[in-house]
Amino acid sequence: MEKWIAPGRVNIIGEHTDYNDGFVLPIALSLAVVCGAEPRGDGLVRLASAQRPGEVVEVRVTDLVAQRDRLPSWARYPLGVVDEFVRGGHRVTGVNLELDGEVPIGAGLSSSAAVCCAVTIALRDLFAPELTDRRMVEIARAAENGFAGVPTGLLDQSASILCTAGHAMFLDVRAFTAMKPAATEQIPFDLDAAGLALIVADTGRPHDLSDGGYAERRAQCEAAADALNLPALRDATTEELPRLRDPLLRRRAAHVVSENARVLAVVDTLRSGADPRTIGEVLTASHRSLRDDFEVSAPTLDLAVTAALDAGAHGARMVGGGFGGSIIALVDHADHVAEHIMKRFATTGFAPPRVFTVEPAAGAHKLN
Ligand code: GLA
């Protein structure tokens, strides 16, 4: 059986900006999902996952939509991708899919996008080799939004497919959606050379994008853009914010406007070849904005960020949708900061987080 791999991601900066037509700067992780796949000729999809031993799902390609509500929720991500290929008019004659993932679930590291992207690239090679990377991003996202029913933006799938090793990827979501050629830029992000490490602390408190808080934030952003008479908050400026009478919408919009500016500031710093340590304070400002203006942080995330900063991190912030999941910290001494975070969690009685270092890895590709 041939195999394909798609990574999870961590976003360096640009949180809750993607669905506001804004900017993001993710890296792909070496934590990934592998999808083994082989075509069949009998119209059946046979799906298995190493994380679901004994739970094989079999469904006819033509029955996917009718069977959707009866499928276990984990299976809706990969099968949603098959359904997207069918909707796109690609002739899927049947396929065996075997998944094996190591991206922690609910950690804010895009395990579900990694699943969708691994299946997408496998099906592309088997049934629709003409598909561009851009189309693959759209298919993976449509599967997650539609069949799986999780209202994500473009960040996770674009990172999993388009990121390259050794780089952070600057993505202008509006330009990407408008099919502009210069929508992405690979920016060298060589932490090792700078004597730096990026650590992730997964607080173990799972986040869930389908539980309402995420969709509520999206709706608030849309309401703020409408009130300002703008197509999206991407177009808002700091000067315009006082025009928002509702203080809640003003805070939400303030986060998006300031976060987009922070992405551009970090991109400028990295492009210029300046010491990447200097982006640290921008990361920490992002955390404060997510905590106070966007209100998507959680006590465990705040604790991990404070502990990392107290231990000498140059910057730290929560990542992903929020309400749980992980933080990142930019540090000189990974072990020292990791130990400090562990200690702080132990003394406050929270379950121990999982702390590890990450480096910018390659996007989705075929194995061997
Ligand atoms: C989740 C979503 C992304 C993005 C982030 C917040 O990860 O899947 O599309 O909105 O939250 O930046």
XYZ file of C-alpha atoms and ligand atoms in Angstrom:
380
model
C 0.000 0.000 0.000
C 1.384 3.427 -0.904
C 1.534 6.077 1.801
C 1.183 9.821 2.067
C 1.891 12.091 5.014
C 0.412 15.424 6.115
C 1.616 17.399 9.138
C -0.086 19.189 11.994
C 0.776 22.862 12.331
C 1.505 25.495 14.871
C 0.810 29.119 14.110
C 3.676 31.461 14.978
C 1.314 34.412 14.884
C -2.014 35.453 13.321
C -4.750 33.871 15.433
C -8.425 34.272 14.548
C -7.392 36.350 11.552
C -7.909 33.744 8.804
C -11.706 33.932 8.711
C -11.414 37.721 8.741
C -9.576 37.665 5.397
C -6.316 38.483 7.181
C -2.765 37.214 7.649
C -1.277 34.108 9.284
C 2.232 32.712 9.735
C 2.196 28.972 10.513
C 4.877 26.299 10.424
C 4.240 22.616 9.711
C 5.201 20.168 12.471
C 6.978 16.855 12.270
C 3.951 15.422 14.134
C 1.840 14.150 11.259
C -0.824 11.796 9.950
C 0.112 9.020 7.528
C -2.537 7.785 5.100
C -2.044 4.461 3.341
C -4.289 4.214 0.300
C -5.027 1.850 -2.591
C -7.760 2.084 -5.171
C -10.583 -0.461 -5.425
C -12.853 -1.098 -8.356
C -16.069 -1.960 -6.525
C -17.196 1.503 -5.389
C -16.537 0.835 -1.690
C -14.538 2.985 0.730
C -12.964 0.906 3.463
C -11.548 3.050 6.244
C -9.409 1.977 9.213
C -7.343 3.919 11.733
C -4.505 2.727 13.953
C -6.033 4.947 16.661
C -9.374 3.078 16.359
C -8.359 -0.567 16.434
C -11.131 -2.910 15.320
C -13.387 -0.105 14.067
C -13.416 -0.547 10.299
C -15.912 1.631 8.436
C -17.201 0.516 5.040
C -19.438 2.679 2.922
C -20.252 2.982 -0.780
C -18.898 6.091 -2.480
C -22.417 6.803 -3.724
C -23.907 6.457 -0.211
C -21.584 8.824 1.645
C -24.050 11.666 2.042
C -26.971 9.417 2.969
C -24.864 7.591 5.568
C -23.172 10.668 7.007
C -25.127 10.935 10.254
C -24.579 7.255 11.017
C -20.803 7.486 10.669
C -18.619 7.803 13.770
C -17.461 11.407 14.064
C -13.752 10.560 13.578
C -14.614 8.965 10.208
C -16.405 12.075 8.926
C -13.106 13.873 8.318
C -11.522 11.343 5.924
C -14.834 10.365 4.352
C -15.735 14.020 3.904
C -12.659 14.299 1.703
C -13.829 11.362 -0.435
C -17.201 13.084 -0.721
C -15.528 16.332 -1.834
C -13.730 14.479 -4.633
C -17.030 12.997 -5.752
C -18.716 16.428 -5.643
C -15.845 17.825 -7.687
C -16.692 15.348 -10.434
C -13.653 13.121 -9.926
C -14.261 9.459 -10.573
C -13.486 7.676 -7.302
C -13.870 3.960 -8.058
C -13.477 2.912 -4.417
C -10.511 3.029 -2.063
C -8.933 1.444 1.010
C -7.717 4.055 3.491
C -5.552 3.318 6.525
C -4.788 6.200 8.840
C -2.129 6.486 11.495
C -1.746 9.772 13.307
C 0.531 11.192 15.963
C -0.811 14.747 16.158
C -2.378 15.027 19.615
C -6.148 15.493 19.352
C -7.601 18.704 20.790
C -4.162 20.225 21.366
C -4.725 23.068 18.888
C -2.155 21.538 16.541
C -4.626 20.698 13.759
C -4.931 16.948 14.015
C -8.145 17.044 12.003
C -6.631 19.121 9.198
C -3.705 16.684 9.083
C -6.176 13.805 8.587
C -8.087 15.649 5.865
C -4.920 16.777 4.088
C -3.315 13.305 4.182
C -6.425 11.792 2.591
C -6.670 14.665 0.100
C -3.140 14.237 -1.215
C -3.552 10.447 -1.416
C -6.801 10.764 -3.399
C -5.264 13.458 -5.590
C -2.451 11.131 -6.626
C -4.793 8.170 -7.124
C -7.784 9.797 -8.803
C -7.151 13.426 -9.803
C -3.456 14.100 -10.495
C -4.266 17.404 -12.177
C -5.319 19.054 -8.901
C -3.176 21.964 -7.751
C -1.977 22.420 -4.162
C -4.385 25.318 -3.852
C -7.332 23.098 -4.844
C -6.196 20.528 -2.299
C -6.339 23.156 0.443
C -9.887 24.025 -0.608
C -10.971 20.375 -0.732
C -9.567 19.584 2.729
C -11.209 22.661 4.173
C -14.546 21.988 2.481
C -14.530 18.439 3.885
C -13.943 19.744 7.392
C -16.494 22.564 7.126
C -19.156 20.558 5.347
C -19.155 16.820 5.947
C -17.382 16.961 9.318
C -19.318 20.099 10.306
C -16.455 22.062 11.881
C -16.369 25.752 10.854
C -12.583 26.295 10.485
C -10.885 28.991 8.419
C -8.076 28.274 5.941
C -5.124 28.361 8.297
C -4.789 24.702 9.209
C -5.227 23.110 5.793
C -3.031 25.646 4.006
C -0.279 25.082 6.565
C -0.488 21.308 6.288
C -0.283 21.381 2.495
C 1.781 24.441 1.617
C 4.412 24.824 4.372
C 8.019 23.917 3.599
C 10.800 22.681 5.905
C 12.896 25.394 7.524
C 10.317 28.099 6.788
C 7.328 29.814 8.269
C 4.646 30.458 5.670
C 3.192 33.929 5.384
C -0.316 33.582 3.991
C -2.564 36.426 2.929
C -5.956 34.750 3.107
C -7.766 37.321 0.982
C -5.172 37.076 -1.772
C -5.325 33.269 -1.572
C -9.091 33.207 -1.859
C -8.916 35.609 -4.805
C -6.424 33.194 -6.480
C -3.681 35.832 -6.539
C -0.278 34.274 -7.319
C 1.594 36.039 -4.496
C -0.699 34.862 -1.707
C 2.006 32.905 0.114
C 5.646 33.540 0.922
C 8.036 31.050 2.492
C 10.096 32.909 5.085
C 13.315 31.312 6.380
C 12.874 30.489 10.076
C 16.079 28.868 11.223
C 15.794 28.676 14.980
C 18.886 26.516 15.397
C 21.145 28.992 13.650
C 19.921 31.692 16.046
C 20.525 29.466 19.077
C 16.794 29.413 19.745
C 14.145 26.787 20.308
C 10.380 26.881 19.945
C 8.595 24.857 22.554
C 5.004 23.720 22.583
C 3.253 23.013 25.875
C 0.082 21.029 25.348
C -1.918 21.772 28.465
C -3.971 18.623 28.060
C -7.198 20.549 28.338
C -8.712 19.738 24.956
C -10.266 22.444 22.869
C -13.204 21.691 20.657
C -13.927 23.853 17.632
C -17.435 22.479 17.298
C -18.581 23.459 20.783
C -19.828 26.959 20.005
C -17.192 29.420 21.269
C -15.342 29.415 17.972
C -18.488 29.916 15.871
C -19.595 32.677 18.248
C -16.313 34.548 17.719
C -16.709 34.235 13.966
C -20.239 35.646 14.174
C -19.051 38.547 16.355
C -16.332 39.392 13.841
C -18.857 39.392 11.015
C -21.195 41.598 13.049
C -18.336 44.042 13.719
C -17.405 44.184 10.010
C -21.068 44.750 9.111
C -21.417 47.522 11.663
C -18.364 49.221 10.147
C -19.719 48.642 6.666
C -16.639 46.717 5.637
C -16.339 43.435 3.708
C -14.236 41.945 6.536
C -12.301 43.028 9.625
C -9.161 42.796 7.489
C -10.223 46.185 6.176
C -10.693 47.832 9.583
C -8.213 50.292 11.078
C -7.534 51.236 14.699
C -8.956 54.718 14.051
C -12.293 53.243 12.994
C -12.793 51.083 16.089
C -14.474 53.752 18.260
C -17.293 53.725 15.689
C -18.284 50.334 17.103
C -20.720 51.199 19.862
C -20.907 47.712 21.331
C -17.851 47.357 23.600
C -17.750 43.593 23.067
C -17.599 43.925 19.280
C -15.022 46.706 19.697
C -12.757 44.396 21.676
C -13.151 41.537 19.207
C -12.331 43.851 16.311
C -9.407 45.370 18.218
C -7.864 41.928 18.482
C -8.188 41.218 14.773
C -6.829 44.611 13.713
C -3.878 44.467 16.105
C -3.166 40.794 15.347
C -2.941 41.443 11.613
C -0.476 44.251 12.345
C 1.537 41.878 14.547
C 1.773 39.305 11.760
C 3.141 41.954 9.399
C 5.616 43.128 12.045
C 6.908 39.598 12.648
C 7.152 38.930 8.903
C 9.171 42.161 8.450
C 11.542 41.173 11.239
C 12.121 37.672 9.891
C 12.489 38.901 6.303
C 15.070 41.473 7.351
C 17.249 38.779 8.908
C 17.160 40.570 12.305
C 17.542 38.535 15.498
C 14.363 36.425 15.759
C 14.418 36.964 19.546
C 12.881 40.336 18.865
C 9.618 38.739 17.734
C 9.181 37.416 21.273
C 7.460 40.468 22.654
C 5.072 40.513 19.691
C 4.089 36.923 20.483
C 3.373 37.868 24.082
C 1.315 40.869 22.963
C -0.711 38.459 20.821
C -1.430 36.363 23.890
C -2.636 39.375 25.861
C -4.901 40.369 23.008
C -6.342 36.844 22.688
C -6.863 36.741 26.439
C -8.296 40.211 27.072
C -9.874 41.386 23.805
C -10.818 38.138 22.084
C -11.378 36.182 25.327
C -10.413 32.766 24.003
C -7.688 31.901 26.503
C -8.066 29.598 29.494
C -6.470 29.518 32.979
C -4.138 26.657 31.987
C -2.981 28.544 28.890
C -2.371 31.751 30.882
C -0.453 29.784 33.488
C 1.770 28.111 30.882
C 2.494 31.463 29.209
C 3.334 33.161 32.518
C 5.520 30.253 33.592
C 7.421 30.307 30.293
C 8.001 34.075 30.521
C 9.088 33.825 34.169
C 11.616 31.199 33.117
C 13.153 33.587 30.586
C 11.215 32.904 27.365
C 11.530 35.762 24.854
C 7.815 35.472 24.159
C 4.920 33.077 24.608
C 1.298 32.787 23.575
C -1.647 30.451 23.244
C -2.093 28.967 19.773
C -5.025 27.762 17.679
C -8.694 28.339 18.344
C -8.277 28.643 22.120
C -10.379 27.680 25.171
C -7.727 25.009 25.780
C -5.000 23.323 23.763
C -1.395 24.492 23.578
C 0.944 27.441 23.973
C 4.227 28.162 22.220
C 7.273 29.832 23.735
C 10.394 31.143 22.022
C 13.334 30.269 24.262
C 17.100 29.969 24.527
C 17.048 26.993 26.886
C 14.243 24.578 26.126
C 14.865 22.186 29.028
C 14.994 24.929 31.612
C 11.723 26.516 30.462
C 10.003 23.131 30.085
C 10.950 22.154 33.639
C 9.707 25.446 34.984
C 6.333 25.047 33.265
C 6.009 21.496 34.628
C 6.843 22.682 38.148
C 4.352 25.528 37.998
C 1.601 23.157 36.873
C 2.471 20.706 39.641
C 2.247 23.382 42.347
C -1.101 24.685 41.072
C -2.626 21.235 40.887
C -3.250 21.148 37.120
C -2.490 17.921 35.284
C 1.061 17.963 33.877
C 1.321 19.438 30.384
C 3.173 17.723 27.561
C 6.125 19.921 26.585
C 8.251 19.388 23.472
C 10.305 21.363 20.959
C 9.262 21.816 17.342
C 10.947 22.849 14.113
C 9.470 23.925 10.798
C 8.829 20.693 8.882
C 7.695 19.900 5.334
C 4.105 20.075 4.144
C 2.075 17.116 2.832
C 3.850 14.708 0.459
C 4.063 11.125 -0.688
C 6.291 8.836 1.340
C 9.242 6.957 -0.295
C -8.625 27.012 14.478
C -9.224 27.080 13.070
C -8.382 27.990 12.165
C -8.128 29.344 12.838
C -7.639 29.150 14.271
C -7.494 30.450 15.015
O -7.399 26.372 14.426
O -9.287 25.803 12.510
O -8.993 28.147 10.912
O -9.268 30.140 12.781
O -8.497 28.304 15.020
O -6.484 31.205 14.472
